[in-house]
Short mmCIF file of C-alpha atoms in Angstrom, two decimals:
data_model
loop_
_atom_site.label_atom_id
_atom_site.label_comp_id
_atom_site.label_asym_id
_atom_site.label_seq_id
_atom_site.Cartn_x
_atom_site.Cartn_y
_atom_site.Cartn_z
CA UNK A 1 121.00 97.69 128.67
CA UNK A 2 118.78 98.77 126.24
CA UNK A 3 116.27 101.64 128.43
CA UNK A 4 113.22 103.33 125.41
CA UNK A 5 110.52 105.86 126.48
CA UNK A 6 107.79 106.03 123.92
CA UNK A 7 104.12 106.73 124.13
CA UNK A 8 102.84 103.23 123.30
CA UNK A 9 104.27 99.60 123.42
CA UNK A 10 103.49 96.69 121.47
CA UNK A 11 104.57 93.41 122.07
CA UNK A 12 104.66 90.69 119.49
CA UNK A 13 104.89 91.56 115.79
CA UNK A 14 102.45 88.88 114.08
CA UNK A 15 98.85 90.32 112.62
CA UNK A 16 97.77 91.75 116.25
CA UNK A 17 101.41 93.27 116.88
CA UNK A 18 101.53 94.66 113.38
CA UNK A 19 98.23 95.47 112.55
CA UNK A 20 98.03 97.94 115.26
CA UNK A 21 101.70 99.49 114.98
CA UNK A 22 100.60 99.95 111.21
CA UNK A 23 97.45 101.86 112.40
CA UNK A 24 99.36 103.63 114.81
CA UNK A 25 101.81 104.98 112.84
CA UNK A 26 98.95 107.25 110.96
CA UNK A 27 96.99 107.84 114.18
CA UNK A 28 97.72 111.93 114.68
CA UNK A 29 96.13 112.78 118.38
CA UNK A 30 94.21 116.52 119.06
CA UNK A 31 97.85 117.99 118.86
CA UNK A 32 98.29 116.53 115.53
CA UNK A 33 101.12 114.44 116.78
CA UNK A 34 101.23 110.72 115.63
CA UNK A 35 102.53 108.50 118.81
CA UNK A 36 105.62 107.17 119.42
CA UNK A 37 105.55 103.26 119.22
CA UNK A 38 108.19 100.92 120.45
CA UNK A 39 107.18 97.16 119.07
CA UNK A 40 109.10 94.42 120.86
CA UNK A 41 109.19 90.97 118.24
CA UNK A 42 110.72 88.09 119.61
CA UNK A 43 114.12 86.55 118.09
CA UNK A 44 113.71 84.50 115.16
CA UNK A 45 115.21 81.81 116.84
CA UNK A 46 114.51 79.18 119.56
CA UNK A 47 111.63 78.08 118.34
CA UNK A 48 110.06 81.38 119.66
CA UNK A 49 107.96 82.60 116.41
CA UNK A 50 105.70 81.12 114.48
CA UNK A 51 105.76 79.25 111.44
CA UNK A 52 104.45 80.93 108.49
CA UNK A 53 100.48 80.58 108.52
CA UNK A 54 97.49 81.23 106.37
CA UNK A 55 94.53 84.09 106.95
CA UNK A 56 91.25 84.45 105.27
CA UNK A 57 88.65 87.41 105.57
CA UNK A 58 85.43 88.55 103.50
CA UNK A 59 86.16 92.13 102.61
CA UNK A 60 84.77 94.67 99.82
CA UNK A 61 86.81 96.42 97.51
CA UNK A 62 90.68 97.23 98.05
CA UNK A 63 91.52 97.32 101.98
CA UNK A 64 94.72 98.37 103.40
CA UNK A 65 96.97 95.26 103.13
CA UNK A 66 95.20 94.71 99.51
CA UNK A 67 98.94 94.75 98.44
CA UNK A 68 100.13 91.27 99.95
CA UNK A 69 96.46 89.27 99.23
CA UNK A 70 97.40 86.28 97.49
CA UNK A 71 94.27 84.91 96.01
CA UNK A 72 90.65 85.73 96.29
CA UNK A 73 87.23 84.86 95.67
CA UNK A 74 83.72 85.81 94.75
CA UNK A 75 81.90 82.55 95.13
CA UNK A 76 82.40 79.67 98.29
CA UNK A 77 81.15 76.05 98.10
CA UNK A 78 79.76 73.65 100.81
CA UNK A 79 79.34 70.36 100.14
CA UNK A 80 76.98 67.85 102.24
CA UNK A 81 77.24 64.36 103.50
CA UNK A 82 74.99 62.92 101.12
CA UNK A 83 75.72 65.46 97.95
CA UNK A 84 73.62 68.12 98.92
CA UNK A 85 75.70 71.41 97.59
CA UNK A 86 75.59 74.94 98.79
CA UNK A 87 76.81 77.54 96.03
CA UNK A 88 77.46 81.18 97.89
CA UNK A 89 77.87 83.73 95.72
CA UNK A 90 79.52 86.16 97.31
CA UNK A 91 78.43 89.72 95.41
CA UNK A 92 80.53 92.65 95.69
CA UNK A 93 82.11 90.89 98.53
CA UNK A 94 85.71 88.73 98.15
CA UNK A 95 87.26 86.15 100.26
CA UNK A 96 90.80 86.81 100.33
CA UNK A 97 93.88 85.05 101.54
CA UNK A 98 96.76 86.17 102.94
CA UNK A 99 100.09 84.45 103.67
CA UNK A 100 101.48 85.67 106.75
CA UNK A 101 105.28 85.90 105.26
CA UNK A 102 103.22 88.43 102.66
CA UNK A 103 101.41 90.19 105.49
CA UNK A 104 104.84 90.78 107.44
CA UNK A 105 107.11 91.93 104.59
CA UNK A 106 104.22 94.72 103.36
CA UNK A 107 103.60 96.00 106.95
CA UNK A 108 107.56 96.33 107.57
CA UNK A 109 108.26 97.85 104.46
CA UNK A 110 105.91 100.60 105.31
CA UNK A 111 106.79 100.60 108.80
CA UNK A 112 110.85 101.37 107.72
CA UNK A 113 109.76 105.09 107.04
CA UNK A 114 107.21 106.42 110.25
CA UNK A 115 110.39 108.31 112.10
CA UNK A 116 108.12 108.14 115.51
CA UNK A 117 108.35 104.39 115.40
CA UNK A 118 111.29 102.11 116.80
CA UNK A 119 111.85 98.08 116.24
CA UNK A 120 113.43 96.30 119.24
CA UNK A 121 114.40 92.09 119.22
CA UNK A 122 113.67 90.75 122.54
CA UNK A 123 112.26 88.06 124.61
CA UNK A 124 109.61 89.49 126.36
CA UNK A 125 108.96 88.23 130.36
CA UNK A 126 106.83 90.26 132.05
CA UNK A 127 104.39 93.14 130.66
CA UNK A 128 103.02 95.29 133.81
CA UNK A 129 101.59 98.77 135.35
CA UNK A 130 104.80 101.21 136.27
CA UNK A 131 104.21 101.90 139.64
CA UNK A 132 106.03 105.48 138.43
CA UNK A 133 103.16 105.53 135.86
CA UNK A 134 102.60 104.22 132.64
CA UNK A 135 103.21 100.65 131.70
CA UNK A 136 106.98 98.72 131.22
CA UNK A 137 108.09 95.87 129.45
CA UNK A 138 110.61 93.91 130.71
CA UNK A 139 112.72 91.18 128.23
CA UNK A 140 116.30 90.32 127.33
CA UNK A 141 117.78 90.87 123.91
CA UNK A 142 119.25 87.82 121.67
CA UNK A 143 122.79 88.38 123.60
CA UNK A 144 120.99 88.09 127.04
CA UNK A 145 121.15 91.85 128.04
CA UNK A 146 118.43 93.71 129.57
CA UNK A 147 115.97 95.64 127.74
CA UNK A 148 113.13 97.88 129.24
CA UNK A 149 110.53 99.71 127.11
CA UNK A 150 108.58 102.62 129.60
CA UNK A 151 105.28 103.88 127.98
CA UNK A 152 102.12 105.41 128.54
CA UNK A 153 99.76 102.28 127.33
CA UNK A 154 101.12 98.67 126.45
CA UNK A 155 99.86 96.13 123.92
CA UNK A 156 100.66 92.55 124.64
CA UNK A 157 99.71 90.56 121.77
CA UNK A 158 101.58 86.80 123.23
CA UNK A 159 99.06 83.90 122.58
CA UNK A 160 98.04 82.78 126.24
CA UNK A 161 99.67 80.06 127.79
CA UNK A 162 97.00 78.98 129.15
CA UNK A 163 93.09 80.06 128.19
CA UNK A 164 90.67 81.56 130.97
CA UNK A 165 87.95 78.90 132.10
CA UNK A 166 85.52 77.97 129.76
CA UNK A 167 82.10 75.82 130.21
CA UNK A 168 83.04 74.36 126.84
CA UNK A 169 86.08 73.87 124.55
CA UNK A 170 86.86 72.58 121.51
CA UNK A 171 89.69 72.76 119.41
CA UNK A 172 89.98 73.63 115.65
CA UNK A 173 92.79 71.57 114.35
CA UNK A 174 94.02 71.26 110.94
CA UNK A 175 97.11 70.72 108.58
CA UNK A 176 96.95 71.68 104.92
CA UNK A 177 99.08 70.73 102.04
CA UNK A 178 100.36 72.90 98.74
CA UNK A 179 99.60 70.82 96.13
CA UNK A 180 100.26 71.57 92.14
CA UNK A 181 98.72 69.25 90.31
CA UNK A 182 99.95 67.09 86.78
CA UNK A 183 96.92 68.11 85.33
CA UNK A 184 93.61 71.26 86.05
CA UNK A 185 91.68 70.08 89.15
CA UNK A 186 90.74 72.88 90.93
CA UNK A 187 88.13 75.83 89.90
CA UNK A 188 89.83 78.99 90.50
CA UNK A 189 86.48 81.05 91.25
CA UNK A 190 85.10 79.47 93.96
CA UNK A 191 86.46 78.05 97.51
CA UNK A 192 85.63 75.13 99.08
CA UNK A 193 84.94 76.41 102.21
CA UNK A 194 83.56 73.34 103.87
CA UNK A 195 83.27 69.59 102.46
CA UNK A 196 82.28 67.14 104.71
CA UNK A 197 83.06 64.28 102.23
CA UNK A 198 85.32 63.29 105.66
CA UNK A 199 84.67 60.57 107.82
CA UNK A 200 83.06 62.37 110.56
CA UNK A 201 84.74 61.86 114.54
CA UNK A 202 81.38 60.71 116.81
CA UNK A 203 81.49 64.32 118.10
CA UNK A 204 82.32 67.14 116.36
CA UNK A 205 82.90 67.57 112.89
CA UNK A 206 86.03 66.88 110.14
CA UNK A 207 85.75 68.66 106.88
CA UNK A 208 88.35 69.32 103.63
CA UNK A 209 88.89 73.26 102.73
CA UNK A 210 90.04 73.95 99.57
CA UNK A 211 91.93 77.31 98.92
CA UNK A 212 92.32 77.31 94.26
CA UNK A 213 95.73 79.28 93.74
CA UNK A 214 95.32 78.02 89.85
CA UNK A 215 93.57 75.55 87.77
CA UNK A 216 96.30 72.98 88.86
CA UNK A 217 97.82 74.70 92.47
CA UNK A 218 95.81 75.08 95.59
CA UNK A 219 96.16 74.55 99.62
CA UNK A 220 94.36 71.31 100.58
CA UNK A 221 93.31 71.87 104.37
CA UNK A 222 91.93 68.67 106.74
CA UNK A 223 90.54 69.79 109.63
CA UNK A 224 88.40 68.96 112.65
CA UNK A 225 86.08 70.60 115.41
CA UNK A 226 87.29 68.48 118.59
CA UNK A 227 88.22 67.72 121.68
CA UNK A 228 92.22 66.98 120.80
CA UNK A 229 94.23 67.14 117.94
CA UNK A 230 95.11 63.89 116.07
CA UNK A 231 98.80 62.79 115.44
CA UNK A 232 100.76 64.05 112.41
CA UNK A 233 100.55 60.21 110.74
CA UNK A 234 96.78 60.71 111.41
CA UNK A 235 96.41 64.02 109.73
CA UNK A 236 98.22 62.81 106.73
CA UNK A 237 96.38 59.96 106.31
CA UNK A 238 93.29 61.77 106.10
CA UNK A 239 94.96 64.37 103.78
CA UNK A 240 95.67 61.20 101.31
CA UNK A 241 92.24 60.03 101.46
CA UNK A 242 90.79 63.47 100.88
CA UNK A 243 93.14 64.36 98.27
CA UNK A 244 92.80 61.20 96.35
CA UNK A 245 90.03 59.23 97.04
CA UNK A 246 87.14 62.22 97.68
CA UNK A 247 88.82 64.96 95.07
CA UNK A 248 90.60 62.72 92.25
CA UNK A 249 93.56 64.86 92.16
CA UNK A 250 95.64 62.15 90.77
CA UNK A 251 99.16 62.77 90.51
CA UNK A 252 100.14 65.78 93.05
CA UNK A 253 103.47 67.35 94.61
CA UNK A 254 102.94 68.44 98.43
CA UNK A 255 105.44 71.77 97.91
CA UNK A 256 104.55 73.24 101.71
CA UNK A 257 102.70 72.52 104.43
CA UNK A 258 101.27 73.99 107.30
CA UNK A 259 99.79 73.28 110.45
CA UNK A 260 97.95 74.96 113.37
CA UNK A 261 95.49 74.68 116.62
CA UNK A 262 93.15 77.17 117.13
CA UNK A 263 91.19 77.26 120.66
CA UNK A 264 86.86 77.66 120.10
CA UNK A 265 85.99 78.59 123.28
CA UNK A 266 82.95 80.42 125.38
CA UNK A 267 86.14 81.61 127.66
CA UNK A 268 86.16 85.56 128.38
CA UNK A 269 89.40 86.56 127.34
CA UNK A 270 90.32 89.61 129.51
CA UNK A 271 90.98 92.98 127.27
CA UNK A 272 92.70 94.33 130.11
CA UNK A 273 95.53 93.14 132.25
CA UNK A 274 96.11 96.29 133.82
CA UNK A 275 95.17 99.49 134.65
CA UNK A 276 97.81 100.79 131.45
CA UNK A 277 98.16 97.42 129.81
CA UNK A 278 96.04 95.66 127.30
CA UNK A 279 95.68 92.38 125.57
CA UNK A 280 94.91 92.25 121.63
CA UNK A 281 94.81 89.37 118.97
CA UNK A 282 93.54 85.52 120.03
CA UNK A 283 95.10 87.22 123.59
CA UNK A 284 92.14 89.80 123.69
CA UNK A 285 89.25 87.74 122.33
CA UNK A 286 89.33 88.51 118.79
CA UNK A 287 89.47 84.92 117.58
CA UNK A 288 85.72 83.82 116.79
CA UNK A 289 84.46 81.06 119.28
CA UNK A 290 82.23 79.43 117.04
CA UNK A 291 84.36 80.08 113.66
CA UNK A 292 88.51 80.36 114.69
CA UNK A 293 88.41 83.56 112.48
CA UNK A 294 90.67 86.34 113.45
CA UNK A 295 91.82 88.47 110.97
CA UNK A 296 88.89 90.67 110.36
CA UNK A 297 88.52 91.69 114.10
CA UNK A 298 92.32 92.26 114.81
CA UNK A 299 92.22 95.02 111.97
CA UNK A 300 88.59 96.61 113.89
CA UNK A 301 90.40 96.05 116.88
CA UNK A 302 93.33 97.63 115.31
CA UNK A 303 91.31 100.70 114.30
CA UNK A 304 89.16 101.07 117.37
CA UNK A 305 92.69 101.85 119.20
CA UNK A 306 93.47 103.88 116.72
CA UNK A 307 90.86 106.45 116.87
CA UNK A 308 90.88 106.42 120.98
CA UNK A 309 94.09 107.75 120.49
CA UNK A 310 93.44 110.04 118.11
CA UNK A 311 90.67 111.43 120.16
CA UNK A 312 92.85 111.61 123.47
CA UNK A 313 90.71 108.49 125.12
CA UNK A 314 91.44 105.34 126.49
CA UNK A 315 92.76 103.40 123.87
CA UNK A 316 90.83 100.31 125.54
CA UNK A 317 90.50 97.53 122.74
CA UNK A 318 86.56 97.03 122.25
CA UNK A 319 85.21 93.56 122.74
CA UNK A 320 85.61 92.04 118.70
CA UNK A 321 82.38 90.51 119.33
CA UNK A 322 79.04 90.69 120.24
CA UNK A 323 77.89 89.47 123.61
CA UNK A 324 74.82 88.32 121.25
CA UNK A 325 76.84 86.30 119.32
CA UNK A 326 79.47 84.92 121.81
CA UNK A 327 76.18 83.87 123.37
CA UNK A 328 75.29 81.88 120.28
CA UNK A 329 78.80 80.37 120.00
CA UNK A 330 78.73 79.36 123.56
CA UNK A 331 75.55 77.54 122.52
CA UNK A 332 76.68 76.07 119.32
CA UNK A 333 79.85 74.64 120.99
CA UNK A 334 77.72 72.87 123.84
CA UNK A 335 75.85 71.38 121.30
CA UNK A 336 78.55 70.02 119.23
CA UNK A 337 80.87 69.01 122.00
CA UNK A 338 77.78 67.00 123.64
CA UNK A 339 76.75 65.50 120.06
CA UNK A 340 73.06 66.38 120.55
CA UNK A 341 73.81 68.11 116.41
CA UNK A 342 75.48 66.45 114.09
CA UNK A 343 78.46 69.16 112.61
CA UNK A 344 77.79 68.31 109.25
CA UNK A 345 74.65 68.47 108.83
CA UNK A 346 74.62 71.82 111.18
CA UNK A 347 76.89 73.66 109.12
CA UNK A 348 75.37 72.19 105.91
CA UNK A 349 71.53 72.97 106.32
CA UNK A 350 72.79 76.43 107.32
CA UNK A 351 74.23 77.26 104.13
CA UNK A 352 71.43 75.89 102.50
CA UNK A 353 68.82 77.28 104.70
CA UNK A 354 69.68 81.18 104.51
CA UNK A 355 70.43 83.71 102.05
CA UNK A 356 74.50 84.28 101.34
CA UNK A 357 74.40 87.87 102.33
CA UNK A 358 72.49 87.30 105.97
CA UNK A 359 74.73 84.86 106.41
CA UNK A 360 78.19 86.22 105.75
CA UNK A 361 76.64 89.62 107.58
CA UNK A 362 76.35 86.58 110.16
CA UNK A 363 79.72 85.25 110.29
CA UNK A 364 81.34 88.26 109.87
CA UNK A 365 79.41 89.53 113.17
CA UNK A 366 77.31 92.32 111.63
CA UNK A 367 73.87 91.14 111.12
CA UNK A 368 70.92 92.27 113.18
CA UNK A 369 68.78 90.52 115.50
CA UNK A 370 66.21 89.85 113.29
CA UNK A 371 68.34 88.04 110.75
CA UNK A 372 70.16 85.84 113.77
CA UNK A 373 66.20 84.60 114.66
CA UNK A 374 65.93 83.89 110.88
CA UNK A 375 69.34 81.75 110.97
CA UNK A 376 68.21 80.14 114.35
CA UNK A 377 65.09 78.44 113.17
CA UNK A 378 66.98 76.68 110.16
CA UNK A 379 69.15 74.99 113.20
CA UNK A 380 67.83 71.83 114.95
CA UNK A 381 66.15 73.94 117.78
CA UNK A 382 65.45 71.81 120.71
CA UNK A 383 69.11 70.13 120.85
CA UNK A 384 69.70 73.86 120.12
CA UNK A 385 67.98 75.24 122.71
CA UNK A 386 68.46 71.99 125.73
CA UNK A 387 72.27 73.58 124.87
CA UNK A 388 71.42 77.16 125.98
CA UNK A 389 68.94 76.21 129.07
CA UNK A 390 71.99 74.49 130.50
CA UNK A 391 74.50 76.75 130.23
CA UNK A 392 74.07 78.65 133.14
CA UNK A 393 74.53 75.85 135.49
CA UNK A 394 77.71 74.86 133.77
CA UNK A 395 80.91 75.17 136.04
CA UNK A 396 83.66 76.77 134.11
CA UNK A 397 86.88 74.60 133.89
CA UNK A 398 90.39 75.12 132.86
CA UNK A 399 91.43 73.75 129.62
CA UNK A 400 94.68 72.89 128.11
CA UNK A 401 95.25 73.80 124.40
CA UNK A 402 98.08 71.81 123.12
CA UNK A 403 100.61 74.08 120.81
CA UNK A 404 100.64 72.70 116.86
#
């Protein structure tokens, strides 16, 4: 039996898990004594982990994991219906990608030399208060032998199994292709961050996303804003009309692919799932109702927990949004899962509508009041607003989210 005492435990090691073990691991507390971390990463086999994904963030200048970006931007593109087309120039601000494979092998590299912090394989079943104090996390290791991990505060970052109640859920669904190209088709400046050349579903949206690598190498995303996700036969159908009748591309090679569901829900994810034991990640609410975006608040999230240690608090995870603008979310989803707005033309006219900087202050959850009014009145305001008068009545219901 493997039996570790350490001062904080995080389970899962994907960009919640590792994120905060690599804040950690600098985190000195009024002593000046950086904690000891145990983080608990299930086996790489059994289907347990996840395939390797792709994360995007705005961010200025060099941040922390600046070392494993593989491509980024300083203009994004949104293309309407009927032609209409939305150039964002982005300023001092990038849009930067990051493979998850990239992500991992920077973040354990620096992780090999903290002496305070210790790597255990295990399946994880049950994450709870220590009646003796503390928190403990019980698993089994890959031979099937016990393994308990005591500590003063646990961090379970485990994707739900199933999400809290929601009044409305949709599901972002996708599956991309890496595509190198006979011949330059692709600007390497500028992302296409939403083109609704698609045929559109009757509610929701569908859209291509379009990730430049190189003049002739790029990921080639189809995804939707619905109620389920479509079968693989249906994705890559779409892919081949998107790819060849909407862009041109002409003669292609698909070299990887990847696929993924991402819940957009007005659910209240739970920080807290005991008095020493926390949720962080998609877990803990970071993922953006209205958006799927994650990345951005796992590292504030990250950081938050960070400095409560270092200043001997709580190390409570802060909500990663706004109850302002998980309000708005709530009331964009209602509206799109009804089909009182068309998705398109939503997401189109609001591009169009508002300056880049409000708006990416917008997305990226720090604008100010004043700048969310200005946003709201370029948005169809009575389906807008017959959306928000009825949420209050709106029972919440559980929802199944179907794994990718």
């Amino acid at each position: 039996m493997t039996d570790v005492d350490v001062d904080i435990a995080v389970v899962g090691a994907g960009a919640a898990g590792l994120s905060l073990a690599h804040r950690l691991a600098g985190a000195a507390d009024p002593r000046g004594a950086a904690p000891t971390v145990a983080v608990v990463e299930a086996p790489d086999d059994g289907g347990v982990r996840t395939p390797p994904r792709t994360w995007c963030f705005w961010e200025s200048g060099a941040g922390p994991y600046e070392a494993a970006v593989r491509a980024s931007w300083d203009r994004l593109r949104v293309r309407c219906p009927d032609g209409r087309t939305a150039e964002v120039p982005l300023g001092a601000v990038r849009y930067k990608m990051i493979r998850s494979p990239d992500f991992t092998e920077l973040v354990e590299r620096r992780l090999a030399r903290p002496p305070r912090l210790r790597r255990l394989t295990a399946t994880v079943h049950r994450v709870r208060d220590d009646p003796a104090g503390g928190a403990v996390v019980h698993g089994t290791d890959p031979s099937g032998a016990p393994v308990r991990v005591r500590a003063r505060w646990a961090f379970d970052s485990r994707p739900p199994h199933r999400l809290p109640a929601a009044r409305t859920t949709l599901l972002q669904h996708f599956r991309g292709w890496f595509v190198r190209c006979a011949a330059d088709a692709f600007d390497p400046s500028a992302v296409e961050l939403m083109d609704f050349r698609t045929p559109q579903p009757a509610r929701g949206l569908s859209f291509g996303y379009v990730l430049p690598l190189g003049r002739r190498e790029a990921l080639v995303e189809y995804t939707e804003f619905s109620a389920a996700p479509l079968r693989r036969e249906e994705y890559e159908r779409a892919l081949r009309h998107y790819t060849g009748e909407v862009l041109g591309l002409g003669e292609t090679t698909v070299v990887e692919t990847e696929q993924g569901v991402i819940p957009m829900t007005d659910a209240v994810f739970p920080r807290r799932a005991g008095r020493r034991v926390f949720r962080i990640g998609t877990a803990g609410g970071a993922t953006r109702p209205a958006t799927g975006y994650t990345f951005a608040a796992v590292q504030r999230q990250s950081d938050a927990i960070a400095d409560a240690w270092r200043r001997g608090r709580v190390p409570v995870p802060p909500p990663a949004h706004a109850a302002r603008h998980r309000a708005m979310d709530a009331v964009l989803l209602r509206a799109l899962a009804t089909g009182r707005v068309s998705g398109a033309r939503f997401f189109g006219d609001l591009f169009l509508r508002n300056p880049a900087d409000r708006l990416l202050r917008f997305l990226d959850g720090r604008s100010r009041w004043w700048e969310e009014v200005a946003i709201g009145s370029s948005t169809p305001v009575w389906p807008m607003l017959r959306s928000a008068v009825e949420l209050p009545v709106l029972r919440r219901r559980d929802a199944v989210v179907p794994r990718p």
